[in-house]
Amino acid sequence: MRFQFAEPFRIKMIENVKHTTKEERQVYLQEAQYNVFRVKAENCYIDCITDSGTSAMSSAQWSALMLGDESYAGAKSFYKMEASVQDVFGMPYVQPVHQGRAADNIMSKIYAKEGKYMIGNMHFDTIRGSAEVLGALPLDYVIDEGMDAASPAMPFKGNLDLNKMRKLIDEKGAENISCVVLTVTCNNNGGQPVSMKNIREVSELSKTYAIPLIIDAARLAENAYFIKTREEGYADVAIKDITREMFSYCETAIMSAKKDGLVNIGGLFVTRNLDVFHKANQLAILNEGFITYGGQAGRDLEALAVGLQEATEFDYLDYRIKQVQYLGDRLKERGVPIIEPTGGHGVYVDGRRFFPHIPQHEFPSQRLVVALYEEAGIRAVELGACAFGSKDKVTGEATWPALETMRIAISRRVYTNRHLDCIVEALAYIYDNRDSYKGMKLVFEGPITSLRHFTAGFELL
Ligand SMILES: *Cc1c(COP(=O)(O)O)cnc(C)c1O
């Protein structure tokens, strides 16, 4: 018999969460102008707004915290963290930073160039923001299937479209492309993985034209698991051998350790290019802290050293990915339209197919986020018309994104499958009553359109 194991851990400490009534939640929603970023976390029964910095640490990580060496320069904790990163990345030079966006910023200052293109599968918001501030031109070249929420399941929907990249090189010249950034897994289109073949081919094409390749590696372990379980030739390869091969194709990697680092804060800038490392050291000293701590406490570095090792264990990853898959499968059984296949860190519900009668300018996915909170105290996040909608730079007219989704992000090692069952019941109820919902009107947005979802205000129509 092949025994089916449950969670590869047992629970040693718990954090109580609170039930609220529907009437209370309606008040909280009104006070928050129907933006769940403005709702207090204590009033959320299940919080799926993000998987970032929300992981439960292990007893090994908590005990490592006590070993934190808080020396300013050359702390013991730095060298432990450095060795752990070198082991997982197979790259020599490690600069810690306080979180992912600090690494994005350093990377952009080194690689992005004013007026030049920056190709990616789908750039993460903070990379896009850092690049745009410098006058660079970020482009999303994920394969077409990756931009179609209704397209059938494919193993690697995060892949970069090599034909689009070749075409840009032909049309604009390689000298006008400053770098390529591959995000693994690709968050913006559903936590979809990038195959080893695609990483290798993007790397070969980039090398031909001397364009540096960077990997945005927040979810490197989840991507490696998908390569192991979906890509031919990798079934018997160890997760760490897969991560090392992934990074063997790039010059530099940046990471928000708040995801697959299994820590609550932290980030990394890792490179094999010594000149780039020296530049990153200078930028870190200016903005983060000395080279050997980069804005993190010694105890944070200790927790990260252990967390990276735990995140690359197969049993952990198998549990992690299958738990998210469990949620996706139960929702499909109830007819709820989701992006398929289910991604690594969350389930993405297709707002267009869920509320076909609500047009995109009336924020269907945001309406769904509000309904889910109102009915069940469950907090998800909109990744659609509000988060990715924009304004035409010339005409000022509103533009709407191709993907219109609500992401249910699953924190690592935090919720049980019974929590996920609650999410399924609530969403299935809303879906069965979908005709009774109307859209929303955006009544407040801050000065920077690309960041408006964090502070926006809405009214119900
Ligand atoms: C979270 C994330 C970032 C930014 O990291 P923070 O730690 O939130 O600053 C950058 N890229 C990707 C792919 C991410 O998921």
Coordinates of C-alpha atoms in Angstrom, one line a residue, residues 63-392:
S63 CA 15.1 28.2 18.6
A64 CA 17.5 29.5 16.0
L65 CA 16.3 33.0 16.8
M66 CA 17.9 32.8 20.2
L67 CA 21.3 32.3 18.5
G68 CA 21.0 35.6 16.7
D69 CA 24.4 37.4 16.6
E70 CA 23.5 41.1 16.6
S71 CA 27.1 42.3 15.8
Y72 CA 27.1 45.2 13.3
A73 CA 29.8 43.7 11.0
G74 CA 30.6 40.0 10.3
A75 CA 28.0 38.5 12.6
K76 CA 28.0 34.7 12.9
S77 CA 24.3 34.7 11.8
F78 CA 25.3 36.3 8.5
Y79 CA 27.6 33.4 7.6
K80 CA 25.0 30.8 8.5
M81 CA 22.5 32.5 6.3
E82 CA 25.1 33.0 3.5
A83 CA 25.9 29.2 3.6
S84 CA 22.3 28.3 3.4
V85 CA 21.6 30.6 0.5
Q86 CA 24.7 29.3 -1.4
D87 CA 23.5 25.8 -0.8
V88 CA 20.0 26.4 -2.3
F89 CA 21.0 28.9 -5.0
G90 CA 24.4 27.5 -6.0
M91 CA 25.6 31.1 -6.4
P92 CA 28.5 32.7 -4.5
Y93 CA 27.7 36.3 -3.5
V94 CA 24.9 37.1 -1.0
Q95 CA 23.6 40.5 0.0
P96 CA 20.7 40.4 2.6
V97 CA 18.1 43.2 2.4
H98 CA 15.1 44.0 4.6
Q99 CA 12.5 42.6 2.2
G100 CA 12.0 41.8 -1.5
R101 CA 11.3 45.3 -2.8
A102 CA 14.7 46.5 -1.5
A103 CA 16.3 43.9 -3.7
D104 CA 14.0 44.9 -6.6
N105 CA 15.2 48.5 -6.1
I106 CA 18.9 47.5 -6.0
M107 CA 18.4 45.3 -9.0
S108 CA 16.7 48.1 -11.0
K109 CA 19.4 50.6 -10.2
I110 CA 22.0 48.2 -11.5
Y111 CA 20.3 46.7 -14.5
A112 CA 17.4 49.0 -15.6
K113 CA 18.3 51.8 -18.1
E114 CA 16.3 54.8 -19.0
G115 CA 14.4 54.4 -22.3
K116 CA 15.4 50.8 -22.6
Y117 CA 13.2 47.7 -22.4
M118 CA 13.1 45.3 -19.5
I119 CA 11.5 42.0 -20.6
G120 CA 9.8 39.7 -18.1
N121 CA 7.2 37.0 -18.0
M122 CA 5.2 39.2 -15.7
H123 CA 7.0 41.8 -13.6
F124 CA 6.0 42.0 -10.0
D125 CA 4.5 45.4 -9.1
T126 CA 7.4 46.6 -7.0
I127 CA 9.9 45.8 -9.9
R128 CA 7.7 47.5 -12.4
G129 CA 7.5 50.5 -10.0
S130 CA 11.2 50.7 -9.4
A131 CA 11.9 50.4 -13.1
E132 CA 9.4 53.0 -14.2
V133 CA 10.8 55.5 -11.7
L134 CA 14.1 55.1 -13.5
G135 CA 12.5 55.7 -16.9
A136 CA 12.9 52.0 -18.0
L137 CA 10.2 50.3 -20.1
P138 CA 9.0 47.0 -18.5
L139 CA 7.2 44.5 -20.8
D140 CA 5.2 41.4 -19.8
Y141 CA 6.0 38.6 -22.3
V142 CA 4.3 35.6 -20.7
I143 CA 2.9 33.1 -23.2
D144 CA -0.6 33.9 -24.5
E145 CA -2.3 31.1 -22.6
G146 CA -1.0 32.6 -19.4
M147 CA -3.0 35.8 -20.0
D148 CA -6.3 34.0 -20.6
A149 CA -8.1 33.0 -17.4
A150 CA -10.3 30.6 -19.2
S151 CA -7.6 28.7 -21.1
P152 CA -7.3 25.0 -20.3
A153 CA -4.8 23.7 -17.8
M154 CA -1.2 23.6 -18.9
P155 CA 1.9 22.6 -16.9
F156 CA 3.9 25.9 -17.2
K157 CA 1.7 28.9 -17.8
G158 CA 4.4 31.2 -16.3
N159 CA 6.7 30.6 -19.3
L160 CA 8.1 33.6 -21.2
D161 CA 7.2 33.7 -24.9
L162 CA 10.6 33.4 -26.7
N163 CA 9.0 34.5 -30.1
K164 CA 7.9 37.8 -28.6
M165 CA 11.4 38.3 -27.2
R166 CA 13.1 37.5 -30.5
K167 CA 10.7 39.9 -32.3
L168 CA 11.6 42.7 -29.9
I169 CA 15.3 42.1 -30.4
D170 CA 14.8 42.1 -34.2
E171 CA 12.7 45.3 -34.1
K172 CA 14.5 47.4 -31.5
G173 CA 18.0 45.9 -31.4
A174 CA 19.5 44.0 -28.5
E175 CA 21.2 47.2 -27.3
N176 CA 17.8 48.6 -26.4
I177 CA 17.0 45.8 -24.0
S178 CA 18.6 46.3 -20.6
C179 CA 17.8 42.9 -19.0
V180 CA 15.3 40.0 -18.7
V181 CA 13.6 39.2 -15.4
L182 CA 11.9 35.8 -15.0
T183 CA 9.5 35.6 -12.0
V184 CA 9.3 32.1 -10.5
T185 CA 6.5 31.2 -9.9
C186 CA 4.6 33.9 -11.9
N187 CA 2.4 35.5 -9.2
N188 CA 0.4 37.9 -11.4
N189 CA -1.2 35.2 -13.6
G190 CA -2.0 32.6 -10.9
G191 CA 1.2 31.4 -9.3
Q192 CA 2.0 29.6 -12.5
P193 CA 5.4 27.9 -12.8
V194 CA 8.2 28.4 -15.3
S195 CA 9.8 25.3 -16.8
M196 CA 13.5 24.5 -16.6
K197 CA 13.4 24.3 -20.5
N198 CA 12.0 27.8 -20.7
I199 CA 14.6 29.2 -18.2
R200 CA 17.4 27.5 -20.2
E201 CA 16.1 28.8 -23.5
V202 CA 15.6 32.3 -22.2
S203 CA 19.1 32.2 -20.8
E204 CA 20.6 31.0 -24.2
L205 CA 18.8 33.7 -26.1
S206 CA 19.8 36.4 -23.6
K207 CA 23.5 35.2 -23.7
T208 CA 23.5 35.3 -27.5
Y209 CA 22.9 39.1 -27.2
A210 CA 24.7 39.7 -24.0
I211 CA 21.5 40.6 -22.1
P212 CA 21.7 39.8 -18.4
L213 CA 19.1 37.4 -17.0
I214 CA 17.7 37.9 -13.5
I215 CA 15.4 35.6 -11.6
D216 CA 12.8 37.0 -9.2
A217 CA 12.9 34.0 -6.9
A218 CA 10.3 34.7 -4.1
R219 CA 8.7 31.3 -4.8
L220 CA 11.7 29.3 -5.9
A221 CA 10.9 26.1 -4.0
E222 CA 7.3 25.9 -5.3
N223 CA 8.6 26.4 -8.8
A224 CA 11.2 23.6 -8.3
Y225 CA 8.4 21.3 -7.0
F226 CA 6.4 21.9 -10.2
I227 CA 9.5 21.2 -12.3
K228 CA 10.1 17.9 -10.4
T229 CA 6.5 16.8 -10.7
R230 CA 5.5 18.1 -14.2
E231 CA 8.7 18.3 -16.3
E232 CA 10.1 15.3 -18.1
G233 CA 13.5 14.2 -16.7
Y234 CA 13.2 15.8 -13.3
A235 CA 11.1 13.2 -11.3
D236 CA 14.2 11.7 -9.7
V237 CA 16.1 15.0 -9.2
A238 CA 16.3 16.4 -5.7
I239 CA 14.6 19.8 -5.1
K240 CA 17.9 21.5 -4.3
D241 CA 19.5 20.2 -7.4
I242 CA 16.6 21.7 -9.3
T243 CA 16.9 25.1 -7.6
R244 CA 20.7 25.1 -8.3
E245 CA 20.1 24.3 -12.0
M246 CA 17.5 27.1 -12.2
F247 CA 19.9 29.6 -10.9
S248 CA 22.8 28.3 -13.0
Y249 CA 21.2 30.0 -16.0
C250 CA 21.0 33.5 -14.5
E251 CA 23.5 36.2 -13.5
T252 CA 21.6 37.5 -10.5
A253 CA 18.6 36.5 -8.4
I254 CA 16.5 38.6 -6.1
M255 CA 14.1 37.2 -3.4
S256 CA 11.4 38.2 -1.1
A257 CA 12.2 35.8 1.8
K258 CA 8.7 36.4 3.1
K259 CA 7.5 33.7 0.8
D260 CA 9.6 30.6 0.3
G261 CA 12.1 31.7 3.0
L262 CA 9.4 30.8 5.5
V263 CA 10.2 33.9 7.5
N264 CA 8.1 37.0 8.4
I265 CA 10.5 39.5 7.1
G266 CA 13.6 39.5 4.9
G267 CA 15.0 39.6 1.4
L268 CA 18.0 38.7 -0.7
F269 CA 20.1 39.9 -3.6
V270 CA 22.3 37.0 -4.9
T271 CA 24.7 37.1 -7.8
R272 CA 27.6 35.3 -9.5
N273 CA 29.0 38.6 -10.9
L274 CA 31.5 40.2 -8.5
D275 CA 31.2 43.7 -10.0
V276 CA 27.5 43.5 -9.6
F277 CA 27.9 42.3 -6.0
H278 CA 30.2 45.3 -5.2
K279 CA 27.5 47.7 -6.6
A280 CA 24.8 45.9 -4.6
N281 CA 27.0 46.3 -1.5
Q282 CA 27.2 50.0 -2.0
L283 CA 23.5 50.4 -2.6
A284 CA 22.7 48.2 0.4
I285 CA 25.0 50.3 2.7
L286 CA 23.2 53.5 1.5
N287 CA 19.6 52.2 1.9
E288 CA 19.6 49.0 4.0
G289 CA 22.5 48.6 6.3
F290 CA 26.0 47.1 6.4
I291 CA 26.8 44.3 3.9
T292 CA 26.5 41.5 6.5
Y293 CA 23.0 42.4 7.8
G294 CA 21.3 44.6 5.2
G295 CA 18.4 45.8 7.3
Q296 CA 17.8 42.4 9.1
A297 CA 18.5 41.6 12.7
G298 CA 20.9 38.7 13.3
R299 CA 18.0 36.7 14.6
D300 CA 16.1 37.2 11.3
L301 CA 19.1 35.9 9.4
E302 CA 19.2 32.8 11.7
A303 CA 15.5 32.1 11.0
L304 CA 16.0 32.5 7.2
A305 CA 19.0 30.2 7.2
V306 CA 16.8 27.4 8.7
G307 CA 13.6 28.4 6.7
L308 CA 15.3 28.1 3.3
Q309 CA 16.4 24.6 4.2
E310 CA 12.9 23.6 5.4
A311 CA 11.2 25.1 2.3
T312 CA 13.3 23.0 0.0
E313 CA 12.4 19.7 1.7
F314 CA 10.2 17.6 -0.6
D315 CA 7.7 16.5 2.1
Y316 CA 7.0 20.1 3.0
L317 CA 6.5 21.1 -0.6
D318 CA 4.4 18.1 -1.4
Y319 CA 2.1 19.0 1.5
R320 CA 2.1 22.7 0.6
I321 CA 1.3 22.4 -3.1
K322 CA -1.3 19.7 -2.5
Q323 CA -3.1 21.8 0.1
V324 CA -3.5 24.6 -2.4
Q325 CA -4.6 22.1 -5.0
Y326 CA -7.2 20.7 -2.5
L327 CA -8.8 24.1 -2.4
G328 CA -8.8 24.4 -6.1
D329 CA -10.3 21.0 -6.6
R330 CA -13.1 21.5 -4.1
L331 CA -14.0 24.9 -5.7
K332 CA -14.1 23.3 -9.2
E333 CA -16.4 20.6 -7.9
R334 CA -18.8 23.3 -6.8
G335 CA -18.7 25.0 -10.3
V336 CA -16.6 28.0 -9.1
P337 CA -14.6 29.2 -12.1
I338 CA -10.9 29.3 -11.3
I339 CA -7.6 29.7 -13.3
E340 CA -6.4 26.2 -14.1
P341 CA -4.2 24.6 -13.1
T342 CA -4.2 25.7 -9.5
G343 CA -1.1 27.7 -8.7
G344 CA 1.6 27.2 -6.1
H345 CA 0.5 29.8 -3.4
G346 CA -3.1 30.3 -4.0
V347 CA -6.3 29.8 -6.0
Y348 CA -7.3 32.5 -8.4
V349 CA -11.0 32.9 -9.1
D350 CA -11.9 34.2 -12.5
G351 CA -14.0 37.3 -11.8
R352 CA -15.3 37.6 -15.3
R353 CA -16.8 34.1 -15.4
F354 CA -18.0 34.3 -11.7
F355 CA -20.0 37.6 -12.3
P356 CA -20.5 37.7 -16.1
H357 CA -23.2 40.4 -15.7
I358 CA -20.8 42.8 -13.9
P359 CA -18.6 44.7 -16.5
Q360 CA -15.0 45.2 -15.8
H361 CA -15.3 48.9 -15.0
E362 CA -17.7 47.9 -12.2
F363 CA -14.9 45.8 -10.5
P364 CA -16.4 42.2 -10.5
S365 CA -13.4 40.7 -8.6
Q366 CA -13.5 43.4 -6.0
R367 CA -17.2 42.8 -5.6
L368 CA -16.4 39.1 -5.0
V369 CA -13.8 40.0 -2.4
V370 CA -16.4 42.1 -0.6
A371 CA -19.0 39.4 -0.7
L372 CA -16.6 36.8 0.6
Y373 CA -15.7 39.0 3.6
E374 CA -19.3 40.0 4.2
E375 CA -20.6 36.4 4.2
A376 CA -17.8 34.6 6.0
G377 CA -15.1 37.0 7.4
I378 CA -12.7 35.6 4.8
R379 CA -10.3 38.1 3.3
A380 CA -8.9 37.6 -0.2
V381 CA -7.5 40.1 -2.6
E382 CA -8.5 41.6 -6.0
L383 CA -6.0 41.2 -8.8
G384 CA -8.0 42.8 -11.6
A385 CA -9.6 46.0 -12.7
C386 CA -8.5 47.9 -9.6
A387 CA -5.0 46.5 -9.0
F388 CA -4.0 46.4 -12.6
G389 CA -6.3 48.9 -14.3
S390 CA -4.5 52.0 -15.5
K391 CA -4.9 55.2 -17.4
D392 CA -3.7 55.9 -20.9

